[in-house]
Amino acid sequence: MAGLPLRAEYALVIIGAGPAGMAAAIRACDLGVSSILLIDRERESGGILNQCIHNGFGLHWFKEELTGPEYAERFAAELAKRSITLLTDAFVMEVDSNRRVAVLSAKTGLVVVSATAVILAMGARERTRGAIRIPGDRPSGVLNAGLAQKFVNQLGVLPGRRAVILGSGDIGLIMARRLTLEQVEVEGVYEIMPHANGLNRNIVQCLHDFGIPLHLSTTVVQIHGRDRLEGVTVAPVGPNRVPQLMHARYIACDTLLLSVGLIPENELSRQMGVALDPVTQGPVVDSRMQTSLAGVFACGNVVHIHDLVDFVSAEGTLAGEAAARFIQGESVAPDAIRLRPGAHVRYCVPHSLSPGRTQTVYLRVDQPLQRARLKIGPNEVKVLRYAFPAEMISVRVIPPVLEDVLSSSAETTTVGRTASQVIWDVEVHADE
Amino acid sequence: METEERNDFDVIIVGAGIVGCALARELSRYQVSVLLLEKNAEVGFGTSKANSGIVHGGHRAKTGSRKGSLEWRGNQAWDQLHRDLGFGFRRCGELTVAFNASELEILNGLLKEGVRKGVPGLELWDQATLRAREPALNPEVIAALYAPTTGVINPYEACFALAESAVANGVILRTQSAVTALERSAGVWCVQAGVGRYTSRYLINAAGLYADEIGRLAGTPLPPIHPRKGEEYLLDKQCAGRVERVIFPCPDPVSKGILVIPTFDGTIMVGPTATPVADKTDLSTTSAGEAAVFAGAQRLVPAINPSSCIAGFAGLRAVVASEDFELTVESERGIVHLVGIQSPGLTAAPAIAMEVVDLLAMCGMSVELKHDFQPALPPSVVFAALSRAEQMRLVAADARFGQVVCRCEQITEGEIAQAIARGARTLDGLKFRTRAGMGRCQGGFCTSRCMALLANAAGSSLEQVTKRGEGSWLVCP
């Protein structure tokens, strides 16, 4: 087979060359990992950033505002400086429990490579019409916002002329603006929840600035059109999100974009037997981004859905570092503190902490809260003026050293204990 | 562009659903010229692609009815067709369950009827057997009738393969050719279809939902067809509540009820509803239908959960008042009407095809077998189904099989190219031939790639690619 010859063995195989995988590869390489294979199914590295041509990326990581392709390009340039093997247009078919990775590409054929450590960085996919089961016809013109973004930004074609957007996720908001700029009429954005699902800055910059209405507590209840979409029926929802059909109205449109959530792509993880969190739908990870399988790490949207790519890069860096230490045989004490989502906390990542180190905890609340106090274990760690489900909270914590963790936990009655871990509840309380 | 092509035939078939395709393929064994007309962009795009995909066991339909005789005969024909044509088909067996003594009584009746018809292998399974062999079943089920003769089939693949085989054996297929006028004069049928005008000695009305309207054009009063909608929901491959066999509730007089179907491709499908509708184009799913389907399915298999749903769709049964197949032959006018071919019409289609050939022979058509009939199609590559070693060999021989296009179902560019070469013209046609876009992301990632490959093959552009034919454009023309 002509083209790229792969080795039989790599110290590190990273699946997915989006922002998470690229950051992980760079960090592992800088820590001395000599053979790294970075695999992606697309033609180029960068993942979904390549179609996100709007700006707003990099404010945390680079301290400046970049477009998606610019952000990806910076990492790609760093990758190119290092001896990292990047295999694109390639598909990982299977990873077995001995970390043997079966990879398929036209360039290499179907080959199986062994890895000392594996990093999962496959990203996410969008929820579909089928998943939310909108009743009605099945015409063309009903598509996910991400596909519409690809049509407009990468293929130079328009998905339609008059669009309704269901769901106020960030991609939907970004596409509302993008389509408007391309002279597509955007009738409005409809959100079943009583609050928006995207970042506030996107509500302002993508909807308000363009006069696009956002209808909260309203959803699409019927799709009309035999061949091409002709219209949708929308209705407000009452308590328990039940549509109030007496207030339904018809909107003529030829395009319905869905921006109703992202789902981490964990088919490989599941096949390998990695333990998944039912809420995030991503792997359970420790404070070093190691999954339930030793030597298998995960980072980015495959673990939980991020709002900002900057945090994805941070997580990728962490995973790259941990994988390097694992490959170099450094022994790491297992995390002594298990985190458990408590009051108003939908989930938190990582799922455990180690004592005596600075670590970042990401979490989401389950409803909008004002003047909220974030408590992790025995400590109040942050006071938040506002907390929204759509905006991920990140907080740096330094748990005390092991002895103090154990002794403090013994003093509090609310803390349970497993064989090797104490449990810290993560809670957000509104200050009423 | 078809100006100098043949337009006179021995037989014209109106409608390329499963019945029309099976008939075209059956007729292609004989020394007769055949034209198969279809109004949609591809064959099987009506009722045939939107049903439960079951080859029924043969023990259900009443003896003495047309359905009763044709169902079992059809059932027996599918193995050979599957071997020759390679579409997805597996005899997985079925269980019809009883929750109480009166339902058990009905199962005993079905068992007796089946045995009398000669359907082999029927057994009553008790709770212990059910627990061991179908553990996801509701533990409150007290017994079930097991029929090993039931199978699951990909009905759209069967249509594509039957039509492809027919064409390979000389049948002419014209899609996007809705019949708008029929005239009989001097022993010849004259058919206006789409932009074409054709003549034939014999005409077969296999128009499914529209058979009554074709009857009207032909000047034959036929019983009106009342569409009855069936909604079905497809679940993710990873869903809980997996079953090995098709699970039926105890039948009621109106329908077979809501089933749990382990499809050939490894998904679970639940449905169908049975709701009369007025409009023959109403393929909408409904909240009520969805609720009924999941309630019905959960009663059989409690672990089934709507949250694992990846797609829903609806199909329309072509129902006539008699609830039986009506095969009407007008021998002096050379026309056969196939009316009311709804469930178990898919099962019976090969038998209906053989029956129609007999009817045409009675009308005077010569039934000389061809000497060069080719029963088998070249096999299609399904990359994901090959062994690792076979996959390695194939990729080495053709690099297009190394390029995965649909990640959810692991469909390669080689398979897409193969499907286009074998007739796929629309995004749905590609999806139903290869499963690209049929998985959990529902085409979110592969749609643009599939569109590009269709456009390249046709020498056209993305704007000209459609979902399922005229009007269903995907990006702004």
XYZ file of C-alpha atoms in Angstrom, chain A residues 156-378:
223
model
C -20.935 27.489 -0.371
C -24.568 26.435 -0.721
C -27.663 27.584 1.177
C -30.009 25.170 2.959
C -33.139 27.216 2.074
C -34.697 30.659 1.814
C -36.872 31.012 4.917
C -35.862 29.275 8.091
C -37.229 28.514 11.524
C -34.731 27.427 14.157
C -35.755 25.029 16.891
C -33.547 25.081 19.950
C -31.425 27.911 21.273
C -28.175 25.979 21.431
C -25.100 27.937 20.401
C -24.879 26.432 16.911
C -28.488 27.426 16.241
C -27.860 30.988 17.419
C -24.695 31.284 15.356
C -26.565 29.938 12.323
C -29.437 32.389 12.835
C -26.942 35.209 12.302
C -25.030 33.425 9.562
C -28.154 32.726 7.491
C -29.372 36.293 7.966
C -26.051 37.553 6.613
C -26.568 35.276 3.610
C -30.012 36.821 2.932
C -31.899 33.809 4.241
C -34.917 35.011 6.191
C -34.824 33.667 9.751
C -38.379 33.810 11.114
C -37.404 33.112 14.699
C -35.746 30.833 17.212
C -37.996 28.606 19.326
C -36.938 27.081 22.629
C -39.011 24.606 24.614
C -37.348 25.545 27.898
C -38.197 28.759 29.764
C -34.549 29.830 29.387
C -32.110 29.970 26.497
C -29.705 27.112 25.923
C -26.865 29.082 24.402
C -24.382 31.560 25.769
C -25.787 34.968 26.657
C -23.256 36.674 24.401
C -24.634 34.671 21.461
C -28.226 35.649 22.313
C -27.150 39.271 22.189
C -24.780 39.204 19.229
C -26.646 36.708 17.027
C -30.311 37.426 17.774
C -30.788 40.843 19.390
C -28.352 42.605 17.084
C -30.187 41.238 14.060
C -33.728 41.616 15.343
C -34.382 37.860 15.352
C -37.021 36.953 17.939
C -36.393 34.240 20.543
C -39.583 32.501 21.666
C -39.062 30.743 24.989
C -41.331 27.954 26.271
C -42.409 27.304 22.674
C -41.732 24.347 20.418
C -42.432 22.883 16.985
C -45.343 20.466 17.214
C -45.844 19.551 13.550
C -43.774 19.431 10.368
C -45.619 20.023 7.086
C -44.554 19.219 3.531
C -44.598 16.134 1.331
C -41.407 16.712 -0.667
C -39.803 19.911 0.625
C -40.677 21.506 3.950
C -43.602 23.909 3.541
C -44.128 25.020 7.105
C -44.140 24.158 10.770
C -46.712 24.501 13.521
C -45.391 25.967 16.746
C -47.135 26.043 20.108
C -46.337 27.359 23.571
C -45.747 24.718 26.201
C -47.295 24.619 29.622
C -45.938 23.031 32.746
C -44.080 19.764 32.089
C -43.403 21.014 28.560
C -46.801 19.873 27.289
C -47.714 21.809 24.102
C -50.842 23.954 24.367
C -52.293 23.194 20.978
C -55.138 25.710 21.235
C -52.477 28.414 20.959
C -50.669 26.761 18.046
C -49.831 28.742 14.929
C -48.547 27.884 11.472
C -45.354 29.373 10.055
C -44.551 29.010 6.378
C -40.881 28.111 5.900
C -38.775 25.865 3.701
C -36.099 25.122 6.284
C -36.155 23.945 9.887
C -32.803 23.949 11.658
C -32.482 21.857 14.775
C -30.142 22.963 17.523
C -31.441 20.759 20.291
C -28.316 19.570 21.993
C -25.108 17.661 21.512
C -24.377 14.067 22.447
C -20.815 12.902 23.162
C -19.760 10.318 20.574
C -18.906 7.379 22.779
C -19.540 4.390 20.557
C -15.849 3.379 20.758
C -15.718 4.005 24.504
C -18.789 1.850 25.033
C -17.362 -0.899 22.858
C -14.145 -0.831 24.939
C -16.078 -1.070 28.187
C -15.274 2.418 29.505
C -17.679 3.403 32.311
C -19.984 6.244 31.224
C -21.798 8.894 33.256
C -25.524 8.646 32.400
C -25.938 12.431 32.701
C -22.987 13.643 30.610
C -23.130 10.510 28.424
C -19.349 10.695 28.473
C -16.692 8.649 30.290
C -16.320 8.868 34.036
C -12.887 10.490 34.432
C -10.558 11.071 37.356
C -8.702 14.283 38.072
C -6.152 13.372 35.375
C -8.791 12.581 32.733
C -8.187 8.853 33.028
C -11.281 6.737 32.362
C -12.304 3.596 34.238
C -9.757 1.696 32.117
C -6.112 2.204 33.064
C -4.164 3.826 30.253
C -7.275 5.121 28.521
C -7.855 8.865 28.853
C -10.549 11.162 27.487
C -10.930 14.898 26.915
C -13.129 17.500 25.294
C -16.705 17.085 24.122
C -16.474 13.312 24.238
C -16.414 13.694 28.055
C -18.985 16.470 28.424
C -20.270 19.237 26.202
C -18.247 22.410 26.520
C -19.345 25.948 25.684
C -15.849 27.220 24.975
C -13.078 25.598 22.993
C -10.528 27.142 25.375
C -11.637 24.742 28.119
C -11.448 21.868 25.657
C -7.827 22.730 24.990
C -7.173 22.853 28.737
C -8.736 19.429 29.195
C -6.768 18.038 26.250
C -3.548 19.363 27.754
C -4.383 17.675 31.035
C -5.101 14.363 29.300
C -1.887 14.609 27.272
C 0.104 15.186 30.426
C -1.508 12.283 32.272
C -1.024 9.947 29.326
C 2.660 10.930 29.186
C 3.114 10.137 32.872
C 1.339 6.820 32.418
C 3.547 5.925 29.444
C 6.661 6.873 31.410
C 5.597 4.517 34.184
C 5.106 7.161 36.834
C 2.968 5.804 39.629
C 0.034 7.994 40.581
C -2.035 7.551 43.707
C -5.706 7.054 42.910
C -7.942 10.041 43.635
C -9.027 10.067 47.265
C -12.068 12.279 46.789
C -15.090 11.293 44.767
C -17.315 14.149 43.609
C -21.068 13.685 43.681
C -23.498 16.157 42.073
C -25.781 17.526 44.790
C -28.302 20.358 45.044
C -28.890 22.151 41.695
C -25.862 20.502 40.099
C -26.650 18.531 36.959
C -23.169 17.105 36.628
C -19.557 17.802 37.408
C -16.316 16.789 35.702
C -13.931 15.335 36.695
C -15.649 12.763 38.815
C -12.904 12.709 41.449
C -10.110 14.873 42.847
C -6.740 14.174 44.307
C -5.648 15.876 47.533
C -3.106 18.654 47.718
C -3.149 19.747 44.040
C -4.736 22.577 42.120
C -7.458 21.194 39.894
C -10.291 22.596 37.797
C -13.846 21.370 38.314
C -16.423 21.974 35.553
C -20.085 21.840 36.386
C -23.528 22.822 35.180
C -26.528 23.870 37.258
C -29.968 22.431 36.569
C -31.869 25.769 36.523
C -31.112 29.497 36.424
C -30.022 30.747 39.854
C -29.126 34.156 41.290
C -26.548 34.923 43.945
C -25.580 31.298 44.232
C -22.953 29.761 46.458
C -20.932 26.871 45.094
C -19.859 24.333 47.665
C -17.484 21.463 46.983
C -17.191 19.080 49.892
C -16.751 21.013 53.121
